[in-house]
Coordinates of C-alpha atoms and ligand atoms in Angstrom, one line a residue:
X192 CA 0.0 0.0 0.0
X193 CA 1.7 3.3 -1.3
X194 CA 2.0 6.2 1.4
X195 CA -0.4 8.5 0.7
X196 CA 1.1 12.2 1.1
X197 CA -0.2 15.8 0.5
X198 CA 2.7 18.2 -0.4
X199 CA 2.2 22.1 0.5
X200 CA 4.7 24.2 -2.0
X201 CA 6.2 27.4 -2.6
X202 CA 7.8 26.3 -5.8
X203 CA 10.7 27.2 -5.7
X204 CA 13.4 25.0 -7.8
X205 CA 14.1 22.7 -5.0
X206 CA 10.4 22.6 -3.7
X207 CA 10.2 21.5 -8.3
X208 CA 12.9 18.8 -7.6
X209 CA 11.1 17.0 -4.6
X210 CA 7.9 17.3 -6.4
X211 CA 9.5 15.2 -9.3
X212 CA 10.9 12.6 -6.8
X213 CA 7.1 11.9 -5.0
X214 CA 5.6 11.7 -8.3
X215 CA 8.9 9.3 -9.0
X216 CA 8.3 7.0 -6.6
X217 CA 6.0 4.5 -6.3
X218 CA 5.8 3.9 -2.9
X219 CA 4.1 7.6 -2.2
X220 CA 0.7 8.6 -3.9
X221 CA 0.5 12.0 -4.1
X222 CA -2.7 12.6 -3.2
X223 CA -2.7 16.8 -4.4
X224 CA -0.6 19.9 -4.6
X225 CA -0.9 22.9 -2.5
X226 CA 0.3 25.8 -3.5
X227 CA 1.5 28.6 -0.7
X228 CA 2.6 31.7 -0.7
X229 CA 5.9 31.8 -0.1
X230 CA 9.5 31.9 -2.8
X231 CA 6.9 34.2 -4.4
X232 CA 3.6 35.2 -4.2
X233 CA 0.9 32.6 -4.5
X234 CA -0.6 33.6 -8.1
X235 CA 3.0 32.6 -9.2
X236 CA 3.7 29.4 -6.9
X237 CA 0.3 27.9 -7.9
X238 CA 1.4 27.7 -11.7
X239 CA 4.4 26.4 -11.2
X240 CA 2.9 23.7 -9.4
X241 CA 1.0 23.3 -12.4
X242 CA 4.1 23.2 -14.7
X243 CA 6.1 21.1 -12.5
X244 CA 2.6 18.5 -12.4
X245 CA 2.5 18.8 -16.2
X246 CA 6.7 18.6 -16.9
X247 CA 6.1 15.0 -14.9
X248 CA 3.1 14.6 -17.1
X249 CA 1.1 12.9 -14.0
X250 CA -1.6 15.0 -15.1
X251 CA -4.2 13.3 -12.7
X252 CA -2.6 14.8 -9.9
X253 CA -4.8 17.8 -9.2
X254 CA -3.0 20.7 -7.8
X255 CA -5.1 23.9 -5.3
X256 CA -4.1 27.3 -4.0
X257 CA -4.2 27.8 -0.6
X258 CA -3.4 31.0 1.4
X259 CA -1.9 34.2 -0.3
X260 CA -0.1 35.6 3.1
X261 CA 0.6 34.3 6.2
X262 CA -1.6 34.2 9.3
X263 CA -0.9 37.3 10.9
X264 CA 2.4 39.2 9.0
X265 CA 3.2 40.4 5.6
X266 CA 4.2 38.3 2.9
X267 CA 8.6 37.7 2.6
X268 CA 9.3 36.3 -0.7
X269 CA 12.8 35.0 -2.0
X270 CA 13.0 36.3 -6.0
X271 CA 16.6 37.1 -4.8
X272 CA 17.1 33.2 -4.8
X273 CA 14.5 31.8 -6.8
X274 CA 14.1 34.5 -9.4
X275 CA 11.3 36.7 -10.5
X276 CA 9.2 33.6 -11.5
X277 CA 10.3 31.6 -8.6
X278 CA 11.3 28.9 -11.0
X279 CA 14.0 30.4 -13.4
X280 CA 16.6 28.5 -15.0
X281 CA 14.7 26.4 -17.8
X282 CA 11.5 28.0 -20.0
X283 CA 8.1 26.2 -18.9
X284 CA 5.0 26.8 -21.2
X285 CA 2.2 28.2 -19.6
X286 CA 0.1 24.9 -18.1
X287 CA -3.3 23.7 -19.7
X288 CA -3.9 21.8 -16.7
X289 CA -6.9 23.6 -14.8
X290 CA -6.3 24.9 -10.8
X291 CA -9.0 23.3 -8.5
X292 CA -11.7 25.3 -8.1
X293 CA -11.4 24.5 -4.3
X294 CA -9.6 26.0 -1.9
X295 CA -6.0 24.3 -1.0
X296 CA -6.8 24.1 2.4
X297 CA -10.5 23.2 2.3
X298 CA -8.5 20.1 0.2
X299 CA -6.4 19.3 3.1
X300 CA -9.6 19.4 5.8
X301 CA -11.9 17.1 3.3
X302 CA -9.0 14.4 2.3
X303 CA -8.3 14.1 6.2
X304 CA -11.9 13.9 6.8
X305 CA -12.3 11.4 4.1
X306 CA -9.3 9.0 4.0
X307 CA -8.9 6.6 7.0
X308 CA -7.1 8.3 10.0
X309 CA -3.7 8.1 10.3
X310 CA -2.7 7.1 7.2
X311 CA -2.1 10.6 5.1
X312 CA 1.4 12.2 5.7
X313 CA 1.3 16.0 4.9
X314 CA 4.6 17.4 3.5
X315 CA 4.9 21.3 3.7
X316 CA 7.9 22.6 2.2
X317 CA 6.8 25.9 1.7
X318 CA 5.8 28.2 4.8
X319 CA 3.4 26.7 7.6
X320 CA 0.5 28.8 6.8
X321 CA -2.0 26.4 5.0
X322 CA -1.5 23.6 7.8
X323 CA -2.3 26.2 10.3
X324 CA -5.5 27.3 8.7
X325 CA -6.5 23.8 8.2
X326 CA -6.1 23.3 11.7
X327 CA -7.9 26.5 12.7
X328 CA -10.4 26.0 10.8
X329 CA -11.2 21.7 11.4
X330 CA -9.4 21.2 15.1
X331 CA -11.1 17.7 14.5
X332 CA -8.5 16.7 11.6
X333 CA -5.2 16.9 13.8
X334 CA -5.9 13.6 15.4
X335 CA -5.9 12.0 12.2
X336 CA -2.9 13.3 10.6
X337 CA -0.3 10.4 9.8
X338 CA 2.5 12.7 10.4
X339 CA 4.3 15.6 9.1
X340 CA 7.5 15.6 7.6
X341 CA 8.7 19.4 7.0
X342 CA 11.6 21.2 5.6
X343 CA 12.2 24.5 7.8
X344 CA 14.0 25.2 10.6
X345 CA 18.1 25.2 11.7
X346 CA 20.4 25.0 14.7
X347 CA 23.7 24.6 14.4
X348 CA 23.8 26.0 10.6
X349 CA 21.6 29.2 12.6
X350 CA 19.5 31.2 9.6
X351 CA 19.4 31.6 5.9
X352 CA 17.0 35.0 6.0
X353 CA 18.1 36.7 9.2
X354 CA 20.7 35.8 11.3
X355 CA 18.4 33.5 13.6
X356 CA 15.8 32.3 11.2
X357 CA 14.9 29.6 8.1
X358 CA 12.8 31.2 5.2
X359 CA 9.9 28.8 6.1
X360 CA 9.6 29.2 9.5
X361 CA 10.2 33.1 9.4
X362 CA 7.7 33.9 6.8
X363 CA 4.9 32.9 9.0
X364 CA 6.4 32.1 12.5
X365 CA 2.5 32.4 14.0
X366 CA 1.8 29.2 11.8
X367 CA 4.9 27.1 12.3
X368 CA 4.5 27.9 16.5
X369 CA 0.8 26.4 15.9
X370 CA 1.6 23.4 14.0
X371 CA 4.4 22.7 15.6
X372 CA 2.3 23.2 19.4
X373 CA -0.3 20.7 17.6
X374 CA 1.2 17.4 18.9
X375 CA 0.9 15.5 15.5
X376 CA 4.0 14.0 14.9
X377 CA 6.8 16.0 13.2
X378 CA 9.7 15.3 11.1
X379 CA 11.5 18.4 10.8
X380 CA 14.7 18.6 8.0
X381 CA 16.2 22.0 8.8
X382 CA 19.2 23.9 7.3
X383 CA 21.4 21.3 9.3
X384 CA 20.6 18.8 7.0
X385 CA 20.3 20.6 3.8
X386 CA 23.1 22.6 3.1
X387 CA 24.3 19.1 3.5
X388 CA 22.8 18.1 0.5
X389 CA 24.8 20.0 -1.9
X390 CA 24.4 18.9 -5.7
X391 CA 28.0 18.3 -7.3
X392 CA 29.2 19.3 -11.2
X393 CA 28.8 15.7 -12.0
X394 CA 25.6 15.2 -10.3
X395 CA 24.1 17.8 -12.1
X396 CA 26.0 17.1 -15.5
X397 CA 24.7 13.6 -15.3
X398 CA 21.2 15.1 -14.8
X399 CA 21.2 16.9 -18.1
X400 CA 22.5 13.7 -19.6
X401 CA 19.1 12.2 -19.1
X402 CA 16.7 10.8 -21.7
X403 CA 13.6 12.7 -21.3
X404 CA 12.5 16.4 -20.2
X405 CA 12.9 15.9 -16.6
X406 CA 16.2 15.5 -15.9
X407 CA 17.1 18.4 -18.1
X408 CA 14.9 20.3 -16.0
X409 CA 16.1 19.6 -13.0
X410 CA 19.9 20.6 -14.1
X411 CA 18.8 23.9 -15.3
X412 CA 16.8 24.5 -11.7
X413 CA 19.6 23.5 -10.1
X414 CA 21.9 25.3 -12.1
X415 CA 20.2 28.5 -11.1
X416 CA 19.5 28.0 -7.7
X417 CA 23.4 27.1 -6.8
X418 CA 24.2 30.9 -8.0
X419 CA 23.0 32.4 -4.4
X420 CA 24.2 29.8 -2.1
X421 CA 27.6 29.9 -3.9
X422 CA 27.7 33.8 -3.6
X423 CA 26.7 33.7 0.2
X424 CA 28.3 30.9 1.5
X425 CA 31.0 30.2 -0.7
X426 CA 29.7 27.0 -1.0
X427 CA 29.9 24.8 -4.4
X428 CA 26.3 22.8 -5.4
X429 CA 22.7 24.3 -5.1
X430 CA 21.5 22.5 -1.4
X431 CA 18.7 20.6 -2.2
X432 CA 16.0 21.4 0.7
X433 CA 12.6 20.0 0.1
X434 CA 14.2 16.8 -1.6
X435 CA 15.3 15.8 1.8
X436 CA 12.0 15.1 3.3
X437 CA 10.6 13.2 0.0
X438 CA 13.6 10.9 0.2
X439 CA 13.1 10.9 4.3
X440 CA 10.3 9.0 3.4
X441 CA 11.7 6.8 1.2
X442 CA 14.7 5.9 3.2
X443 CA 14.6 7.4 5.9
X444 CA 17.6 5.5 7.0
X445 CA 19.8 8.3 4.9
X446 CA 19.4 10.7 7.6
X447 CA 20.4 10.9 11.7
X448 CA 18.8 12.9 14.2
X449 CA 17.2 13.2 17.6
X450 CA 13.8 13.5 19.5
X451 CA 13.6 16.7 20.8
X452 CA 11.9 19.6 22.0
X453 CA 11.7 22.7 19.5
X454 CA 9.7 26.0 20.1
X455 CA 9.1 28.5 17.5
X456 CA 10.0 32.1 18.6
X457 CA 7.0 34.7 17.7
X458 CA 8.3 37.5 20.1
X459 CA 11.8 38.3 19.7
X460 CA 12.8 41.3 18.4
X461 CA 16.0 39.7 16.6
X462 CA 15.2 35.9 16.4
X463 CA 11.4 36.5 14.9
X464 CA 11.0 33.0 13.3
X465 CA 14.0 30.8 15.5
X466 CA 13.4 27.1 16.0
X467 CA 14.3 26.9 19.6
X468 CA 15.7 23.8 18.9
X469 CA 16.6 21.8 22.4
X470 CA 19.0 19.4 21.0
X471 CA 21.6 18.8 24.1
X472 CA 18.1 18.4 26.0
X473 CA 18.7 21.1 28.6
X474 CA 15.3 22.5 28.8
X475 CA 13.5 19.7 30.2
X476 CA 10.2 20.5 27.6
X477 CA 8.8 17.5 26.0
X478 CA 10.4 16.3 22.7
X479 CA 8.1 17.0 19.8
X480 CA 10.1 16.5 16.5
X481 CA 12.4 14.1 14.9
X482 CA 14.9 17.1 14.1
X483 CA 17.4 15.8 11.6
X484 CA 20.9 16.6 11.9
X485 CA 23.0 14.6 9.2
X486 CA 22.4 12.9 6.3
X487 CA 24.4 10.4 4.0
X488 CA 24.6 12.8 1.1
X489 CA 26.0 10.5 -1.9
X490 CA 22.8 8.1 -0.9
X491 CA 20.8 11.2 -0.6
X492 CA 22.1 12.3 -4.3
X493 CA 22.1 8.5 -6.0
X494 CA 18.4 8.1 -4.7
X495 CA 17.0 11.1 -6.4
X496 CA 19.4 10.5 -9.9
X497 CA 18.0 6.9 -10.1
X498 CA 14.0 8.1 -9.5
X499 CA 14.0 11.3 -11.8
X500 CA 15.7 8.9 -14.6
X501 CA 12.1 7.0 -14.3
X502 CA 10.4 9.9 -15.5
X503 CA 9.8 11.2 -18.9
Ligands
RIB1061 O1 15.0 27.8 3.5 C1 14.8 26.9 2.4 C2 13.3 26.8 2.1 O2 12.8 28.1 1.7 C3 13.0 25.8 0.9 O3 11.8 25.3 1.1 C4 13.0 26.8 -0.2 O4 12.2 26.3 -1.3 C5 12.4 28.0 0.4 O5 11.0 27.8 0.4
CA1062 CA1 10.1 25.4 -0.6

């Protein structure tokens, strides 16, 4: 029986490349898309969900727009990374596939209402905010959530917007403190993880050698979307975030981490957005994620080659 999983996006190249490796992989049915606000705004994130759905040409996946800001702040996009359409570095042709008339998260309340309890994983890899609202608005669905495996969050690798805060969790702080307060079960893959997961010139080079459209594509994303990292950091590769929780489900065994307690700050006048991350267990609050910390990044990098060679 295939996982079922709902992914919430702010595509986003990386958010593009996990996307690929769900539809990839037969042991996950993708049960929607739902686009967030987020990389950019949500009128642009929604049709590159649809472009990345009809690149894959898994057509029958549907794909819904959920919230266009976050809970309770203005909207942070990341064109500075991403570009102006949030998924520069190949040409996409405007999708024929239809949005959902329905609301992304009225998707999420129904399909937990509908499908047996516990057995849908959600997978936000965008900001928070849809899972929040879906929460706010059905209290009744967060018992049967499966789990959630997230990208957002650091630690030790400390903030990739402000000096204390990951892009997810700082564009809406208010909905990450919620979901991560709700007591379903979390997976969290911060920034310690991910910049681990650095693509390599052969990696990527091997990408574009694929048969098929998809590969090509994910080279050019990835091509694009090393260019920041590389100026900031000084770092080689484009770190491929939101793949890591895809392939967390499908071998989960790549990565190491710890059950611990994390808080989300809302108040602080420089760490807005922090995951109070209680890894050396001092604070005596009850764990409630999985926080990653390492992964095995040539397994990491072979898994996601091998899948996106499936696709045309
Ligand atoms: O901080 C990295 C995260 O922010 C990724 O999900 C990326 O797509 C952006 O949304
Ligand atoms: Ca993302």
């Amino acid at each position: 029986m295939a996982q079922k999983i709902i992914i919430d996006t702010d595509p986003g190249q990386d958010d593009a490349v996990a996307i690929l490796l769900a539809l990839a992989s037969p042991e996950l049915e993708v049960l929607g898309l739902v686009a967030v606000a987020g990389n950019v705004p949500l009128a642009l994130t929604e049709v590159n969900a649809r472009k990345i759905i009809e690149l894959s040409g898994r057509t029958d996946v549907p794909v819904f727009a959920g919230c266009d800001r976050p809970l309770a702040r203005d909207l942070v996009t990341a064109e500075h990374v991403h570009g102006k359409t949030g998924l520069d570095g190949i040409e996409l042709p405007v999708p024929t596939l239809p949005l959902q008339a329905q609301h992304g998260v009225d998707f999420i309340i129904d399909t937990l209402r509908r499908e047996p309890a516990g057995s849908v994983t959600l997978v936000p890899i965008g900001p928070l905010t849809n899972i929040a609202e879906a929460f706010r608005r059905a209290p009744d669905i967060i018992a049967r959530v499966q789990r959630i495996v997230l990208m957002g969050g650091a630690y030790f690798e400390v903030g990739n917007i402000t000096p204390a805060a990951e892009f997810n969790i700082y564009v809406d702080p208010e909905a990450a403190a919620e979901v991560f307060a709700s007591g379903v079960p979390l997976v969290v893959m911060p920034l310690d993880v991910t910049h681990k997961a650095l693509t390599s010139r052969e990696w990527v080079e091997a990408m574009r050698a694929l048969p098929g459209r998809c590969g090509p594509a994910v080279a050019g994303w990835t091509d694009f979307f090393e260019r920041f990292d590389t100026a900031k950091y000084g770092s080689l590769g484009a770190p491929l975030h939101d793949p890591c929780t895809i392939a967390w489900l499908l071998q989960p065994d790549l990565f190491q981490g710890r059950e611990i307690n994390v808080e989300i700050e809302t108040q602080g006048r420089w760490t807005t957005g922090m995951t109070v991350a209680d890894w050396w267990r001092v604070s005596g609050r009850a764990p409630n994620a999985l926080f990653l910390g390492d992964v095995d990044r040539d397994g990491l990098f072979d898994l996601i080659r091998h899948r996106i060679a499936r696709l045309p």
